[in-house]
PDB file of C-alpha atoms in Angstrom:
ATOM      1  CA  MET I   1     -11.614  -4.599  17.323  1.00  0.00           C
ATOM      2  CA  MET I   2     -10.608  -4.289  13.682  1.00  0.00           C
ATOM      3  CA  THR I   3     -10.806  -7.467  11.577  1.00  0.00           C
ATOM      4  CA  ASP I   4      -8.735  -6.226   8.627  1.00  0.00           C
ATOM      5  CA  PRO I   5      -6.205  -3.470   9.386  1.00  0.00           C
ATOM      6  CA  ILE I   6      -4.734  -3.528   5.848  1.00  0.00           C
ATOM      7  CA  ALA I   7      -8.170  -2.855   4.324  1.00  0.00           C
ATOM      8  CA  ASP I   8      -8.586  -0.019   6.829  1.00  0.00           C
ATOM      9  CA  MET I   9      -5.248   1.467   5.694  1.00  0.00           C
ATOM     10  CA  LEU I  10      -6.213   1.235   2.017  1.00  0.00           C
ATOM     11  CA  THR I  11      -9.625   2.796   2.715  1.00  0.00           C
ATOM     12  CA  ARG I  12      -8.021   5.694   4.596  1.00  0.00           C
ATOM     13  CA  ILE I  13      -5.660   6.309   1.662  1.00  0.00           C
ATOM     14  CA  ARG I  14      -8.520   6.031  -0.875  1.00  0.00           C
ATOM     15  CA  ASN I  15     -10.694   8.481   1.088  1.00  0.00           C
ATOM     16  CA  ALA I  16      -7.822  10.950   1.601  1.00  0.00           C
ATOM     17  CA  VAL I  17      -6.999  10.903  -2.129  1.00  0.00           C
ATOM     18  CA  CYS I  18     -10.667  11.539  -2.989  1.00  0.00           C
ATOM     19  CA  ILE I  19     -10.739  14.732  -0.924  1.00  0.00           C
ATOM     20  CA  GLU I  20      -7.124  15.643  -1.846  1.00  0.00           C
ATOM     21  CA  ARG I  21      -5.674  15.638   1.657  1.00  0.00           C
ATOM     22  CA  PRO I  22      -1.896  15.995   1.797  1.00  0.00           C
ATOM     23  CA  ILE I  23      -1.390  13.678   4.816  1.00  0.00           C
ATOM     24  CA  VAL I  24      -3.229  10.611   6.108  1.00  0.00           C
ATOM     25  CA  GLU I  25      -2.710   9.104   9.584  1.00  0.00           C
ATOM     26  CA  MET I  26      -3.444   5.583  10.810  1.00  0.00           C
ATOM     27  CA  PRO I  27      -2.396   3.185  13.575  1.00  0.00           C
ATOM     28  CA  HIS I  28       1.083   1.735  12.999  1.00  0.00           C
ATOM     29  CA  SER I  29       2.050  -1.902  12.332  1.00  0.00           C
ATOM     30  CA  LYS I  30       5.004  -3.604  10.654  1.00  0.00           C
ATOM     31  CA  VAL I  31       2.958  -4.707   7.628  1.00  0.00           C
ATOM     32  CA  LYS I  32       1.520  -1.200   7.145  1.00  0.00           C
ATOM     33  CA  ARG I  33       5.044   0.197   7.356  1.00  0.00           C
ATOM     34  CA  GLY I  34       6.107  -2.296   4.671  1.00  0.00           C
ATOM     35  CA  VAL I  35       3.195  -1.299   2.419  1.00  0.00           C
ATOM     36  CA  ALA I  36       4.067   2.390   2.892  1.00  0.00           C
ATOM     37  CA  GLU I  37       7.719   1.691   2.025  1.00  0.00           C
ATOM     38  CA  VAL I  38       6.686  -0.104  -1.203  1.00  0.00           C
ATOM     39  CA  LEU I  39       4.406   2.834  -2.120  1.00  0.00           C
ATOM     40  CA  LYS I  40       7.328   5.214  -1.591  1.00  0.00           C
ATOM     41  CA  ARG I  41       9.787   3.097  -3.626  1.00  0.00           C
ATOM     42  CA  GLU I  42       7.294   2.836  -6.495  1.00  0.00           C
ATOM     43  CA  GLY I  43       6.606   6.601  -6.480  1.00  0.00           C
ATOM     44  CA  TYR I  44       2.970   6.641  -5.322  1.00  0.00           C
ATOM     45  CA  ILE I  45       3.620   8.681  -2.142  1.00  0.00           C
ATOM     46  CA  TRP I  46       6.232  11.277  -1.150  1.00  0.00           C
ATOM     47  CA  ASP I  47       7.205   9.819   2.217  1.00  0.00           C
ATOM     48  CA  TRP I  48       5.987   8.156   5.411  1.00  0.00           C
ATOM     49  CA  ARG I  49       6.948   8.512   9.065  1.00  0.00           C
ATOM     50  CA  GLU I  50       6.063   7.172  12.494  1.00  0.00           C
ATOM     51  CA  GLU I  51       4.815   9.611  15.108  1.00  0.00           C
ATOM     52  CA  ASN I  52       3.909   9.287  18.761  1.00  0.00           C
ATOM     53  CA  ALA I  53       0.533  10.971  19.214  1.00  0.00           C
ATOM     54  CA  THR I  54      -0.148  12.617  22.555  1.00  0.00           C
ATOM     55  CA  ASP I  55      -3.904  12.018  22.577  1.00  0.00           C
ATOM     56  CA  ILE I  56      -3.916   8.490  21.060  1.00  0.00           C
ATOM     57  CA  PRO I  57      -2.081   5.539  22.626  1.00  0.00           C
ATOM     58  CA  GLY I  58       0.451   3.822  20.387  1.00  0.00           C
ATOM     59  CA  THR I  59       2.383   4.951  17.348  1.00  0.00           C
ATOM     60  CA  GLN I  60       0.753   6.555  14.322  1.00  0.00           C
ATOM     61  CA  LEU I  61       1.862   6.028  10.716  1.00  0.00           C
ATOM     62  CA  CYS I  62       1.699   9.280   8.722  1.00  0.00           C
ATOM     63  CA  ILE I  63       1.770   9.096   4.921  1.00  0.00           C
ATOM     64  CA  ASP I  64       2.467  12.148   2.727  1.00  0.00           C
ATOM     65  CA  LEU I  65       0.331  11.634  -0.365  1.00  0.00           C
ATOM     66  CA  LYS I  66       1.562  12.597  -3.810  1.00  0.00           C
ATOM     67  CA  TYR I  67      -0.338  14.608  -6.424  1.00  0.00           C
ATOM     68  CA  GLY I  68       0.637  15.812  -9.906  1.00  0.00           C
ATOM     69  CA  PRO I  69       1.615  19.407 -10.752  1.00  0.00           C
ATOM     70  CA  ASN I  70      -2.014  20.319 -11.554  1.00  0.00           C
ATOM     71  CA  GLY I  71      -3.462  18.421  -8.597  1.00  0.00           C
ATOM     72  CA  GLU I  72      -4.164  15.185 -10.480  1.00  0.00           C
ATOM     73  CA  ARG I  73      -4.180  12.004  -8.420  1.00  0.00           C
ATOM     74  CA  VAL I  74      -1.201   9.659  -8.537  1.00  0.00           C
ATOM     75  CA  ILE I  75      -3.204   6.845  -6.891  1.00  0.00           C
ATOM     76  CA  ARG I  76      -6.302   6.435  -9.056  1.00  0.00           C
ATOM     77  CA  HIS I  77      -7.398   2.983  -7.918  1.00  0.00           C
ATOM     78  CA  ILE I  78      -6.509   0.927  -4.847  1.00  0.00           C
ATOM     79  CA  LYS I  79      -8.112  -2.446  -4.109  1.00  0.00           C
ATOM     80  CA  ARG I  80      -7.633  -5.146  -1.473  1.00  0.00           C
ATOM     81  CA  VAL I  81      -7.079  -8.564  -3.092  1.00  0.00           C
ATOM     82  CA  SER I  82      -6.455 -11.029  -0.259  1.00  0.00           C
ATOM     83  CA  LYS I  83      -9.138 -10.692   2.403  1.00  0.00           C
ATOM     84  CA  PRO I  84      -9.602 -12.426   5.773  1.00  0.00           C
ATOM     85  CA  GLY I  85     -12.404 -14.567   4.326  1.00  0.00           C
ATOM     86  CA  ARG I  86     -10.529 -15.424   1.125  1.00  0.00           C
ATOM     87  CA  ARG I  87      -6.742 -15.372   1.164  1.00  0.00           C
ATOM     88  CA  VAL I  88      -5.048 -15.088  -2.234  1.00  0.00           C
ATOM     89  CA  TYR I  89      -1.537 -16.479  -2.667  1.00  0.00           C
ATOM     90  CA  SER I  90       0.553 -16.409  -5.811  1.00  0.00           C
ATOM     91  CA  ARG I  91       3.855 -17.847  -7.007  1.00  0.00           C
ATOM     92  CA  ALA I  92       6.447 -15.592  -8.598  1.00  0.00           C
ATOM     93  CA  THR I  93       5.767 -17.154 -12.001  1.00  0.00           C
ATOM     94  CA  ASP I  94       2.023 -16.448 -11.673  1.00  0.00           C
ATOM     95  CA  LEU I  95       2.435 -12.725 -10.915  1.00  0.00           C
ATOM     96  CA  ARG I  96       1.333 -10.760 -13.968  1.00  0.00           C
ATOM     97  CA  PRO I  97       1.871  -7.021 -14.525  1.00  0.00           C
ATOM     98  CA  ILE I  98      -1.072  -4.805 -13.521  1.00  0.00           C
ATOM     99  CA  LEU I  99      -2.340  -2.641 -16.425  1.00  0.00           C
ATOM    100  CA  ASN I 100       0.585  -3.817 -18.577  1.00  0.00           C
ATOM    101  CA  GLY I 101       3.089  -2.510 -16.029  1.00  0.00           C
ATOM    102  CA  LEU I 102       1.407   0.825 -15.230  1.00  0.00           C
ATOM    103  CA  GLY I 103       0.164  -0.422 -11.838  1.00  0.00           C
ATOM    104  CA  ILE I 104       1.576  -2.627  -9.079  1.00  0.00           C
ATOM    105  CA  SER I 105       0.559  -5.430  -6.775  1.00  0.00           C
ATOM    106  CA  ILE I 106       1.877  -5.439  -3.234  1.00  0.00           C
ATOM    107  CA  ILE I 107       2.959  -8.891  -2.035  1.00  0.00           C
ATOM    108  CA  SER I 108       3.685 -10.061   1.500  1.00  0.00           C
ATOM    109  CA  THR I 109       6.548 -12.560   1.214  1.00  0.00           C
ATOM    110  CA  SER I 110       8.804 -14.427   3.609  1.00  0.00           C
ATOM    111  CA  ARG I 111      11.368 -11.647   3.028  1.00  0.00           C
ATOM    112  CA  GLY I 112       9.016  -8.759   3.758  1.00  0.00           C
ATOM    113  CA  VAL I 113       6.518  -6.699   1.808  1.00  0.00           C
ATOM    114  CA  VAL I 114       7.551  -6.107  -1.820  1.00  0.00           C
ATOM    115  CA  SER I 115       6.015  -5.004  -5.119  1.00  0.00           C
ATOM    116  CA  ASP I 116       5.176  -7.524  -7.837  1.00  0.00           C
ATOM    117  CA  ARG I 117       8.194  -6.385  -9.882  1.00  0.00           C
ATOM    118  CA  GLU I 118      10.580  -7.056  -6.996  1.00  0.00           C
ATOM    119  CA  ALA I 119       8.902 -10.398  -6.260  1.00  0.00           C
ATOM    120  CA  ARG I 120       9.324 -11.547  -9.869  1.00  0.00           C
ATOM    121  CA  GLN I 121      12.933 -10.337  -9.893  1.00  0.00           C
ATOM    122  CA  LYS I 122      13.781 -12.133  -6.622  1.00  0.00           C
ATOM    123  CA  ASN I 123      11.609 -15.160  -7.528  1.00  0.00           C
ATOM    124  CA  LEU I 124       9.414 -14.751  -4.414  1.00  0.00           C
ATOM    125  CA  GLY I 125       5.786 -15.718  -4.019  1.00  0.00           C
ATOM    126  CA  GLY I 126       3.406 -14.829  -1.242  1.00  0.00           C
ATOM    127  CA  GLU I 127       0.091 -13.289  -0.264  1.00  0.00           C
ATOM    128  CA  VAL I 128      -1.224 -10.656  -2.701  1.00  0.00           C
ATOM    129  CA  LEU I 129      -2.248  -7.804  -0.390  1.00  0.00           C
ATOM    130  CA  CYS I 130      -3.522  -5.223  -2.879  1.00  0.00           C
ATOM    131  CA  GLU I 131      -3.418  -3.763  -6.381  1.00  0.00           C
ATOM    132  CA  LEU I 132      -3.126  -0.120  -7.260  1.00  0.00           C
ATOM    133  CA  TRP I 133      -2.635   2.174 -10.223  1.00  0.00           C
TER     134      TRP I 133
END
């Protein structure tokens, strides 16, 4: 049994980026799909898709990672903020830009998973899932 599936997703992405894999696969959930959609909208990955694996029960989430023209990493740092032992919530007014706007926070709100920019724009607060740049 996995205690923190979001941390598992972020670790899989971090490990895949370190060894420059083009695709990373993980078990599917609605929150992971939301995180993948935010990463795509913000330009950190090319695309994501859901696949039914023949050897593994359930649906798999496949993420196509993005690299620069010379192989440089687009995702340099990815960190879980709100953990099962210490949840971190933030209001829209308390959300500050990451690295002066070069990075993003991913927020789980009542209207779905959004980036910190979208949350400030829509005046939404929620649980801060992770930071990345």
